[in-house]
PDB file of C-alpha atoms in Angstrom:
ATOM      1  CA  MET I   1       7.857  -5.396  -9.216  1.00  0.00           C
ATOM      2  CA  THR I   2       5.581  -5.468 -12.217  1.00  0.00           C
ATOM      3  CA  GLY I   3       3.138  -2.930 -13.578  1.00  0.00           C
ATOM      4  CA  SER I   4       3.913   0.461 -15.077  1.00  0.00           C
ATOM      5  CA  GLY I   5       1.238   2.329 -13.140  1.00  0.00           C
ATOM      6  CA  HIS I   6      -0.889   4.822 -15.102  1.00  0.00           C
ATOM      7  CA  GLY I   7      -3.083   5.998 -12.256  1.00  0.00           C
ATOM      8  CA  ARG I   8      -2.832   8.648  -9.586  1.00  0.00           C
ATOM      9  CA  LEU I   9      -0.497   8.271  -6.648  1.00  0.00           C
ATOM     10  CA  ASN I  10      -2.257   8.516  -3.292  1.00  0.00           C
ATOM     11  CA  SER I  11      -1.358   8.398   0.362  1.00  0.00           C
ATOM     12  CA  LEU I  12      -2.554   5.285   2.136  1.00  0.00           C
ATOM     13  CA  SER I  13      -3.204   7.297   5.296  1.00  0.00           C
ATOM     14  CA  LEU I  14      -5.838   9.283   3.392  1.00  0.00           C
ATOM     15  CA  LEU I  15      -7.605   6.025   2.563  1.00  0.00           C
ATOM     16  CA  HIS I  16      -8.329   5.342   6.223  1.00  0.00           C
ATOM     17  CA  ARG I  17     -11.881   6.133   7.283  1.00  0.00           C
ATOM     18  CA  CYS I  18     -12.810   6.595   3.638  1.00  0.00           C
ATOM     19  CA  LYS I  19     -16.568   6.085   3.347  1.00  0.00           C
ATOM     20  CA  VAL I  20     -17.550   3.168   1.088  1.00  0.00           C
ATOM     21  CA  THR I  21     -20.906   2.861  -0.643  1.00  0.00           C
ATOM     22  CA  GLY I  22     -22.200  -0.071  -2.648  1.00  0.00           C
ATOM     23  CA  ASN I  23     -24.872  -0.413  -5.302  1.00  0.00           C
ATOM     24  CA  ASP I  24     -27.674  -0.250  -2.744  1.00  0.00           C
ATOM     25  CA  GLY I  25     -26.368   1.867   0.112  1.00  0.00           C
ATOM     26  CA  ASP I  26     -23.583   2.512   2.599  1.00  0.00           C
ATOM     27  CA  ILE I  27     -21.220  -0.338   3.435  1.00  0.00           C
ATOM     28  CA  GLY I  28     -18.750   1.094   5.928  1.00  0.00           C
ATOM     29  CA  GLN I  29     -15.385   2.757   6.360  1.00  0.00           C
ATOM     30  CA  VAL I  30     -11.885   1.651   5.412  1.00  0.00           C
ATOM     31  CA  ARG I  31      -9.781   0.683   8.426  1.00  0.00           C
ATOM     32  CA  LEU I  32      -6.847  -1.259   6.975  1.00  0.00           C
ATOM     33  CA  ALA I  33      -5.215  -2.299   3.715  1.00  0.00           C
ATOM     34  CA  LEU I  34      -3.659  -5.725   3.179  1.00  0.00           C
ATOM     35  CA  PHE I  35      -0.872  -6.077   0.646  1.00  0.00           C
ATOM     36  CA  ASP I  36       0.671  -9.088  -1.033  1.00  0.00           C
ATOM     37  CA  THR I  37       4.260  -9.553   0.089  1.00  0.00           C
ATOM     38  CA  ALA I  38       5.096 -11.223  -3.228  1.00  0.00           C
ATOM     39  CA  ASP I  39       4.490  -8.141  -5.383  1.00  0.00           C
ATOM     40  CA  TRP I  40       3.531  -5.189  -3.101  1.00  0.00           C
ATOM     41  CA  ARG I  41      -0.022  -5.089  -4.472  1.00  0.00           C
ATOM     42  CA  ILE I  42      -2.915  -4.154  -2.193  1.00  0.00           C
ATOM     43  CA  ARG I  43      -5.180  -7.204  -2.312  1.00  0.00           C
ATOM     44  CA  PHE I  44      -7.862  -6.249   0.206  1.00  0.00           C
ATOM     45  CA  LEU I  45      -9.387  -3.351   2.025  1.00  0.00           C
ATOM     46  CA  VAL I  46     -10.629  -4.100   5.518  1.00  0.00           C
ATOM     47  CA  LEU I  47     -13.919  -2.294   6.184  1.00  0.00           C
ATOM     48  CA  GLU I  48     -15.763  -1.713   9.414  1.00  0.00           C
ATOM     49  CA  SER I  49     -19.429  -2.092   8.554  1.00  0.00           C
ATOM     50  CA  SER I  50     -20.798  -0.027  11.437  1.00  0.00           C
ATOM     51  CA  PRO I  51     -23.612   0.520  12.154  1.00  0.00           C
ATOM     52  CA  TRP I  52     -25.713  -1.663   9.853  1.00  0.00           C
ATOM     53  CA  LEU I  53     -23.753  -4.868  10.549  1.00  0.00           C
ATOM     54  CA  PHE I  54     -23.019  -3.856  14.156  1.00  0.00           C
ATOM     55  CA  GLY I  55     -19.398  -2.939  13.438  1.00  0.00           C
ATOM     56  CA  ARG I  56     -18.469  -6.221  11.804  1.00  0.00           C
ATOM     57  CA  TRP I  57     -15.187  -6.147   9.847  1.00  0.00           C
ATOM     58  CA  VAL I  58     -15.157  -7.440   6.270  1.00  0.00           C
ATOM     59  CA  LEU I  59     -12.639  -7.963   3.454  1.00  0.00           C
ATOM     60  CA  ILE I  60     -13.330  -6.422   0.050  1.00  0.00           C
ATOM     61  CA  PRO I  61     -10.991  -6.566  -2.994  1.00  0.00           C
ATOM     62  CA  PRO I  62     -10.168  -3.036  -4.255  1.00  0.00           C
ATOM     63  CA  SER I  63     -10.694  -4.296  -7.827  1.00  0.00           C
ATOM     64  CA  LEU I  64     -14.419  -3.766  -7.158  1.00  0.00           C
ATOM     65  CA  LEU I  65     -13.911   0.007  -7.074  1.00  0.00           C
ATOM     66  CA  LEU I  66     -16.078   1.622  -9.752  1.00  0.00           C
ATOM     67  CA  GLN I  67     -14.719   5.155  -9.780  1.00  0.00           C
ATOM     68  CA  PRO I  68     -11.744   7.160  -8.463  1.00  0.00           C
ATOM     69  CA  ILE I  69     -11.710   7.977  -4.774  1.00  0.00           C
ATOM     70  CA  GLU I  70     -12.992  11.510  -4.257  1.00  0.00           C
ATOM     71  CA  ARG I  71     -13.274  13.567  -1.084  1.00  0.00           C
ATOM     72  CA  GLY I  72     -13.022  10.681   1.302  1.00  0.00           C
ATOM     73  CA  SER I  73     -15.522   8.405  -0.402  1.00  0.00           C
ATOM     74  CA  MET I  74     -15.529   5.543  -2.882  1.00  0.00           C
ATOM     75  CA  HIS I  75     -18.190   3.523  -4.666  1.00  0.00           C
ATOM     76  CA  MET I  76     -17.750  -0.226  -5.120  1.00  0.00           C
ATOM     77  CA  ASP I  77     -19.567  -2.704  -7.331  1.00  0.00           C
ATOM     78  CA  VAL I  78     -21.046  -4.753  -4.516  1.00  0.00           C
ATOM     79  CA  CYS I  79     -24.434  -5.008  -2.803  1.00  0.00           C
ATOM     80  CA  ARG I  80     -25.084  -5.051   0.931  1.00  0.00           C
ATOM     81  CA  ARG I  81     -26.378  -8.627   0.817  1.00  0.00           C
ATOM     82  CA  MET I  82     -23.046  -9.771  -0.634  1.00  0.00           C
ATOM     83  CA  VAL I  83     -21.198  -7.980   2.165  1.00  0.00           C
ATOM     84  CA  ARG I  84     -23.561  -9.393   4.797  1.00  0.00           C
ATOM     85  CA  THR I  85     -22.897 -12.987   3.675  1.00  0.00           C
ATOM     86  CA  SER I  86     -19.117 -12.523   3.320  1.00  0.00           C
ATOM     87  CA  PRO I  87     -16.755 -14.616   5.489  1.00  0.00           C
ATOM     88  CA  THR I  88     -16.525 -13.576   9.134  1.00  0.00           C
ATOM     89  CA  LEU I  89     -13.371 -11.630   9.939  1.00  0.00           C
ATOM     90  CA  HIS I  90     -11.608 -11.064  13.251  1.00  0.00           C
ATOM     91  CA  PRO I  91      -8.770  -8.652  12.393  1.00  0.00           C
ATOM     92  CA  LEU I  92      -7.277  -8.644  15.873  1.00  0.00           C
ATOM     93  CA  GLN I  93      -6.716 -12.382  15.494  1.00  0.00           C
ATOM     94  CA  GLY I  94      -4.970 -11.945  12.146  1.00  0.00           C
ATOM     95  CA  ILE I  95      -6.199 -12.820   8.680  1.00  0.00           C
ATOM     96  CA  SER I  96      -5.429 -16.283   7.406  1.00  0.00           C
ATOM     97  CA  ALA I  97      -4.666 -17.363   3.848  1.00  0.00           C
ATOM     98  CA  GLU I  98      -7.901 -19.360   3.857  1.00  0.00           C
ATOM     99  CA  GLN I  99      -9.936 -16.285   4.843  1.00  0.00           C
ATOM    100  CA  ALA I 100      -8.320 -14.340   2.005  1.00  0.00           C
ATOM    101  CA  ARG I 101      -9.072 -17.095  -0.498  1.00  0.00           C
ATOM    102  CA  SER I 102     -12.667 -17.423   0.724  1.00  0.00           C
ATOM    103  CA  ALA I 103     -13.194 -13.673   0.382  1.00  0.00           C
ATOM    104  CA  LEU I 104     -11.945 -13.643  -3.215  1.00  0.00           C
ATOM    105  CA  LEU I 105     -14.195 -16.533  -4.181  1.00  0.00           C
ATOM    106  CA  HIS I 106     -17.158 -14.953  -2.398  1.00  0.00           C
ATOM    107  CA  TYR I 107     -16.869 -11.814  -4.533  1.00  0.00           C
ATOM    108  CA  GLY I 108     -16.392 -13.809  -7.731  1.00  0.00           C
ATOM    109  CA  GLN I 109     -12.686 -13.048  -7.990  1.00  0.00           C
ATOM    110  CA  ALA I 110     -10.026 -15.459  -9.189  1.00  0.00           C
ATOM    111  CA  ALA I 111      -8.239 -17.068  -6.249  1.00  0.00           C
ATOM    112  CA  PRO I 112      -4.698 -18.404  -6.711  1.00  0.00           C
ATOM    113  CA  ALA I 113      -4.016 -22.010  -5.794  1.00  0.00           C
ATOM    114  CA  ALA I 114      -1.141 -20.986  -3.540  1.00  0.00           C
ATOM    115  CA  ALA I 115      -1.699 -19.075  -0.313  1.00  0.00           C
ATOM    116  CA  ILE I 116      -1.532 -15.292  -0.639  1.00  0.00           C
ATOM    117  CA  PRO I 117       1.188 -13.946   1.700  1.00  0.00           C
ATOM    118  CA  LEU I 118      -0.443 -10.890   3.278  1.00  0.00           C
ATOM    119  CA  LEU I 119       0.669  -8.112   5.597  1.00  0.00           C
ATOM    120  CA  THR I 120      -1.193  -5.041   6.814  1.00  0.00           C
ATOM    121  CA  GLU I 121       0.250  -1.597   6.193  1.00  0.00           C
ATOM    122  CA  ALA I 122       0.618  -1.376   9.973  1.00  0.00           C
ATOM    123  CA  SER I 123       3.460  -3.883   9.594  1.00  0.00           C
ATOM    124  CA  LEU I 124       5.420  -1.226   7.674  1.00  0.00           C
ATOM    125  CA  LEU I 125       4.398   1.937   9.493  1.00  0.00           C
ATOM    126  CA  ALA I 126       6.975   2.961  12.099  1.00  0.00           C
ATOM    127  CA  CYS I 127       9.484   0.473  10.671  1.00  0.00           C
ATOM    128  CA  ASP I 128      13.074   1.625  11.003  1.00  0.00           C
ATOM    129  CA  LEU I 129      14.968   1.617   7.707  1.00  0.00           C
ATOM    130  CA  SER I 130      18.658   0.821   7.556  1.00  0.00           C
ATOM    131  CA  SER I 131      21.310   0.244   4.911  1.00  0.00           C
ATOM    132  CA  ASP I 132      24.383  -1.792   5.880  1.00  0.00           C
ATOM    133  CA  GLY I 133      23.593  -1.032   9.513  1.00  0.00           C
ATOM    134  CA  VAL I 134      23.256   2.731   8.942  1.00  0.00           C
ATOM    135  CA  ASP I 135      19.999   4.432   9.958  1.00  0.00           C
ATOM    136  CA  ILE I 136      18.053   5.801   6.996  1.00  0.00           C
ATOM    137  CA  GLY I 137      14.831   6.802   8.718  1.00  0.00           C
ATOM    138  CA  ARG I 138      11.401   5.692   9.812  1.00  0.00           C
ATOM    139  CA  VAL I 139       8.356   4.875   7.686  1.00  0.00           C
ATOM    140  CA  VAL I 140       5.499   7.307   8.360  1.00  0.00           C
ATOM    141  CA  ASP I 141       3.197   6.620   5.409  1.00  0.00           C
ATOM    142  CA  LEU I 142       2.812   4.581   2.217  1.00  0.00           C
ATOM    143  CA  VAL I 143       2.074   5.743  -1.331  1.00  0.00           C
ATOM    144  CA  TYR I 144       0.099   3.593  -3.760  1.00  0.00           C
ATOM    145  CA  ASP I 145      -1.030   3.789  -7.395  1.00  0.00           C
ATOM    146  CA  ASP I 146      -4.824   3.855  -7.629  1.00  0.00           C
ATOM    147  CA  ALA I 147      -4.831   2.274 -11.130  1.00  0.00           C
ATOM    148  CA  ASP I 148      -3.348  -1.063 -10.122  1.00  0.00           C
ATOM    149  CA  TRP I 149      -3.275  -0.751  -6.298  1.00  0.00           C
ATOM    150  CA  MET I 150       0.483  -1.259  -6.197  1.00  0.00           C
ATOM    151  CA  LEU I 151       2.421   0.170  -3.280  1.00  0.00           C
ATOM    152  CA  ARG I 152       5.037   2.415  -4.892  1.00  0.00           C
ATOM    153  CA  TYR I 153       6.821   4.308  -2.145  1.00  0.00           C
ATOM    154  CA  LEU I 154       7.574   4.474   1.543  1.00  0.00           C
ATOM    155  CA  LEU I 155       7.367   7.975   2.989  1.00  0.00           C
ATOM    156  CA  VAL I 156      10.355   8.217   5.302  1.00  0.00           C
ATOM    157  CA  ASP I 157      11.182  10.674   8.091  1.00  0.00           C
ATOM    158  CA  THR I 158      14.958  11.331   8.235  1.00  0.00           C
ATOM    159  CA  ALA I 159      14.979  13.696  11.222  1.00  0.00           C
ATOM    160  CA  ARG I 160      16.870  11.305  13.544  1.00  0.00           C
ATOM    161  CA  TRP I 161      20.144  11.649  11.610  1.00  0.00           C
ATOM    162  CA  TRP I 162      19.625  14.630   9.290  1.00  0.00           C
ATOM    163  CA  GLN I 163      19.239  17.828  11.256  1.00  0.00           C
ATOM    164  CA  GLY I 164      16.947  20.103   9.329  1.00  0.00           C
ATOM    165  CA  GLY I 165      16.339  17.239   6.914  1.00  0.00           C
ATOM    166  CA  HIS I 166      13.087  16.448   5.234  1.00  0.00           C
ATOM    167  CA  ARG I 167      10.741  13.603   4.529  1.00  0.00           C
ATOM    168  CA  VAL I 168      11.638  11.649   1.421  1.00  0.00           C
ATOM    169  CA  LEU I 169      10.178   8.907  -0.737  1.00  0.00           C
ATOM    170  CA  ILE I 170      11.946   5.567  -1.063  1.00  0.00           C
ATOM    171  CA  SER I 171      10.661   3.130  -3.646  1.00  0.00           C
ATOM    172  CA  VAL I 172       9.503  -0.268  -2.442  1.00  0.00           C
ATOM    173  CA  CYS I 173      11.692  -1.608  -5.277  1.00  0.00           C
ATOM    174  CA  TRP I 174      14.701  -0.526  -3.201  1.00  0.00           C
ATOM    175  CA  VAL I 175      13.756  -2.712  -0.266  1.00  0.00           C
ATOM    176  CA  ASP I 176      16.325  -5.510  -0.181  1.00  0.00           C
ATOM    177  CA  ALA I 177      13.621  -8.153   0.084  1.00  0.00           C
ATOM    178  CA  ILE I 178      10.064  -8.139   1.294  1.00  0.00           C
ATOM    179  CA  ASN I 179      10.914 -11.084   3.520  1.00  0.00           C
ATOM    180  CA  ALA I 180      13.587  -8.878   5.085  1.00  0.00           C
ATOM    181  CA  ILE I 181      10.836  -7.156   7.076  1.00  0.00           C
ATOM    182  CA  ASP I 182      11.247  -7.994  10.728  1.00  0.00           C
ATOM    183  CA  VAL I 183       7.717  -7.287  11.892  1.00  0.00           C
ATOM    184  CA  GLU I 184       8.461  -7.848  15.555  1.00  0.00           C
ATOM    185  CA  ALA I 185      11.579  -5.653  15.606  1.00  0.00           C
ATOM    186  CA  ARG I 186      10.096  -3.126  13.128  1.00  0.00           C
ATOM    187  CA  GLN I 187      13.181  -3.328  10.926  1.00  0.00           C
ATOM    188  CA  LEU I 188      13.461  -3.055   7.143  1.00  0.00           C
ATOM    189  CA  ARG I 189      16.619  -3.119   5.012  1.00  0.00           C
ATOM    190  CA  VAL I 190      16.908  -0.900   1.947  1.00  0.00           C
ATOM    191  CA  SER I 191      19.557  -0.537  -0.761  1.00  0.00           C
ATOM    192  CA  VAL I 192      20.021   3.237  -0.582  1.00  0.00           C
ATOM    193  CA  ASP I 193      22.586   5.337   1.249  1.00  0.00           C
ATOM    194  CA  ARG I 194      22.458   8.638   3.084  1.00  0.00           C
ATOM    195  CA  ALA I 195      24.208  10.520   0.265  1.00  0.00           C
ATOM    196  CA  SER I 196      21.525   9.616  -2.277  1.00  0.00           C
ATOM    197  CA  VAL I 197      18.807  10.379   0.269  1.00  0.00           C
ATOM    198  CA  ARG I 198      20.282  13.850   0.785  1.00  0.00           C
ATOM    199  CA  ASN I 199      20.290  14.383  -2.988  1.00  0.00           C
ATOM    200  CA  SER I 200      16.712  13.209  -3.463  1.00  0.00           C
ATOM    201  CA  PRO I 201      13.915  15.751  -3.928  1.00  0.00           C
ATOM    202  CA  PRO I 202      12.051  16.644  -0.730  1.00  0.00           C
ATOM    203  CA  PHE I 203       8.506  15.407  -0.306  1.00  0.00           C
ATOM    204  CA  GLN I 204       6.050  18.285  -0.117  1.00  0.00           C
ATOM    205  CA  ASP I 205       2.632  16.688  -0.429  1.00  0.00           C
ATOM    206  CA  ILE I 206       0.954  13.891  -2.349  1.00  0.00           C
ATOM    207  CA  ALA I 207      -0.398  16.256  -5.023  1.00  0.00           C
ATOM    208  CA  SER I 208       3.139  17.337  -5.970  1.00  0.00           C
ATOM    209  CA  ILE I 209       4.186  13.852  -7.114  1.00  0.00           C
ATOM    210  CA  ASP I 210       4.248  13.734 -10.904  1.00  0.00           C
ATOM    211  CA  ARG I 211       6.451  11.998 -13.471  1.00  0.00           C
ATOM    212  CA  ASP I 212       9.020  14.834 -13.325  1.00  0.00           C
ATOM    213  CA  TYR I 213       9.294  14.437  -9.563  1.00  0.00           C
ATOM    214  CA  GLU I 214       9.545  10.655  -9.847  1.00  0.00           C
ATOM    215  CA  SER I 215      12.191  10.936 -12.563  1.00  0.00           C
ATOM    216  CA  GLU I 216      14.293  13.234 -10.386  1.00  0.00           C
ATOM    217  CA  LEU I 217      13.859  10.856  -7.448  1.00  0.00           C
ATOM    218  CA  HIS I 218      15.069   7.865  -9.458  1.00  0.00           C
ATOM    219  CA  ARG I 219      17.996   9.838 -10.905  1.00  0.00           C
ATOM    220  CA  SER I 220      19.133  10.880  -7.443  1.00  0.00           C
ATOM    221  CA  HIS I 221      19.393   7.198  -6.482  1.00  0.00           C
ATOM    222  CA  GLY I 222      20.829   6.082  -9.824  1.00  0.00           C
ATOM    223  CA  ARG I 223      17.841   3.828 -10.510  1.00  0.00           C
ATOM    224  CA  ASP I 224      15.794   2.985 -13.581  1.00  0.00           C
ATOM    225  CA  ARG I 225      12.265   4.346 -13.680  1.00  0.00           C
ATOM    226  CA  TYR I 226       9.721   1.604 -13.016  1.00  0.00           C
ATOM    227  CA  TRP I 227       7.316   2.838 -15.701  1.00  0.00           C
ATOM    228  CA  ILE I 228       9.887   2.575 -18.512  1.00  0.00           C
ATOM    229  CA  GLU I 229      10.083  -0.834 -20.138  1.00  0.00           C
ATOM    230  CA  PRO I 230      13.680  -2.112 -20.489  1.00  0.00           C
ATOM    231  CA  PRO I 231      14.964  -2.476 -24.059  1.00  0.00           C
ATOM    232  CA  VAL I 232      14.435  -5.853 -25.662  1.00  0.00           C
ATOM    233  CA  ALA I 233      17.679  -7.724 -26.197  1.00  0.00           C
ATOM    234  CA  ALA I 234      18.566  -8.338 -29.851  1.00  0.00           C
TER     235      ALA I 234
END
C-alpha cells in the first residue's frame, strides 16, 4: 500500500451521517464510503441528498473536501447544481464501474482507463478474520487517514477467543490479499497470529492513536512502519 499518511486518523463509523455542505448550501449526509480494492483508498462518499433532492443518493469524491471534518460536518468544493446533475445512483442495486467513472468525470476528476474495483465498507464490517484457519476476531470498524483517504486499520473485536480481551487494530497491509475477501461468507484472511495480537496495544479510542501507538503496534507484530520509507539499495 502506498502513501505515508500525514493526516489525522479517523473512525469511518463517525463519518456516517456527517452533514455535508457545498459552496451554496446543504447537500446531504454521508451514508456509505466506497474504497478501491486495489489500494485501500476511499474513492467515493455516498450521500443521501434529503430533503432537497427528495432523498436521492449521489457519489462525491472525497478529494473535493475543503477543510478537515469537524463536529460531524464537512464542507466540499461543489455546488448544488453540480450535485443535482450528477449521475443517478441506486445503491441497493450496487454501483457499477461505469457509474464510478461517470461520477469522476462529472466532477472534473481524472478517471482511469481501467475499471475501478470498488467495495463498500459494509463488505468489511462484521467480517470474520482468520489466520491459517484460526479465529482472530471480527471487524467492527475501519480507521482511515483523512489526508489521503487511505484505509489504514481494521478495528477488531477479539472477545470470541480471548476472555477479557480487548479490541485491537490490525493494519490492512496485513490482510493476505484484498481479493481474499469472501463477501458472501464474510471471511477475511490476515497474516497475524494470536500471540502477536495479545502483545499488541489495546485500542482505547480514536483520539489515542498517535505515531507512538502505531509504532508499538507495528513492533508487536514484527512489521515495518508504513510511514517510513525503506532504505534505497546501493
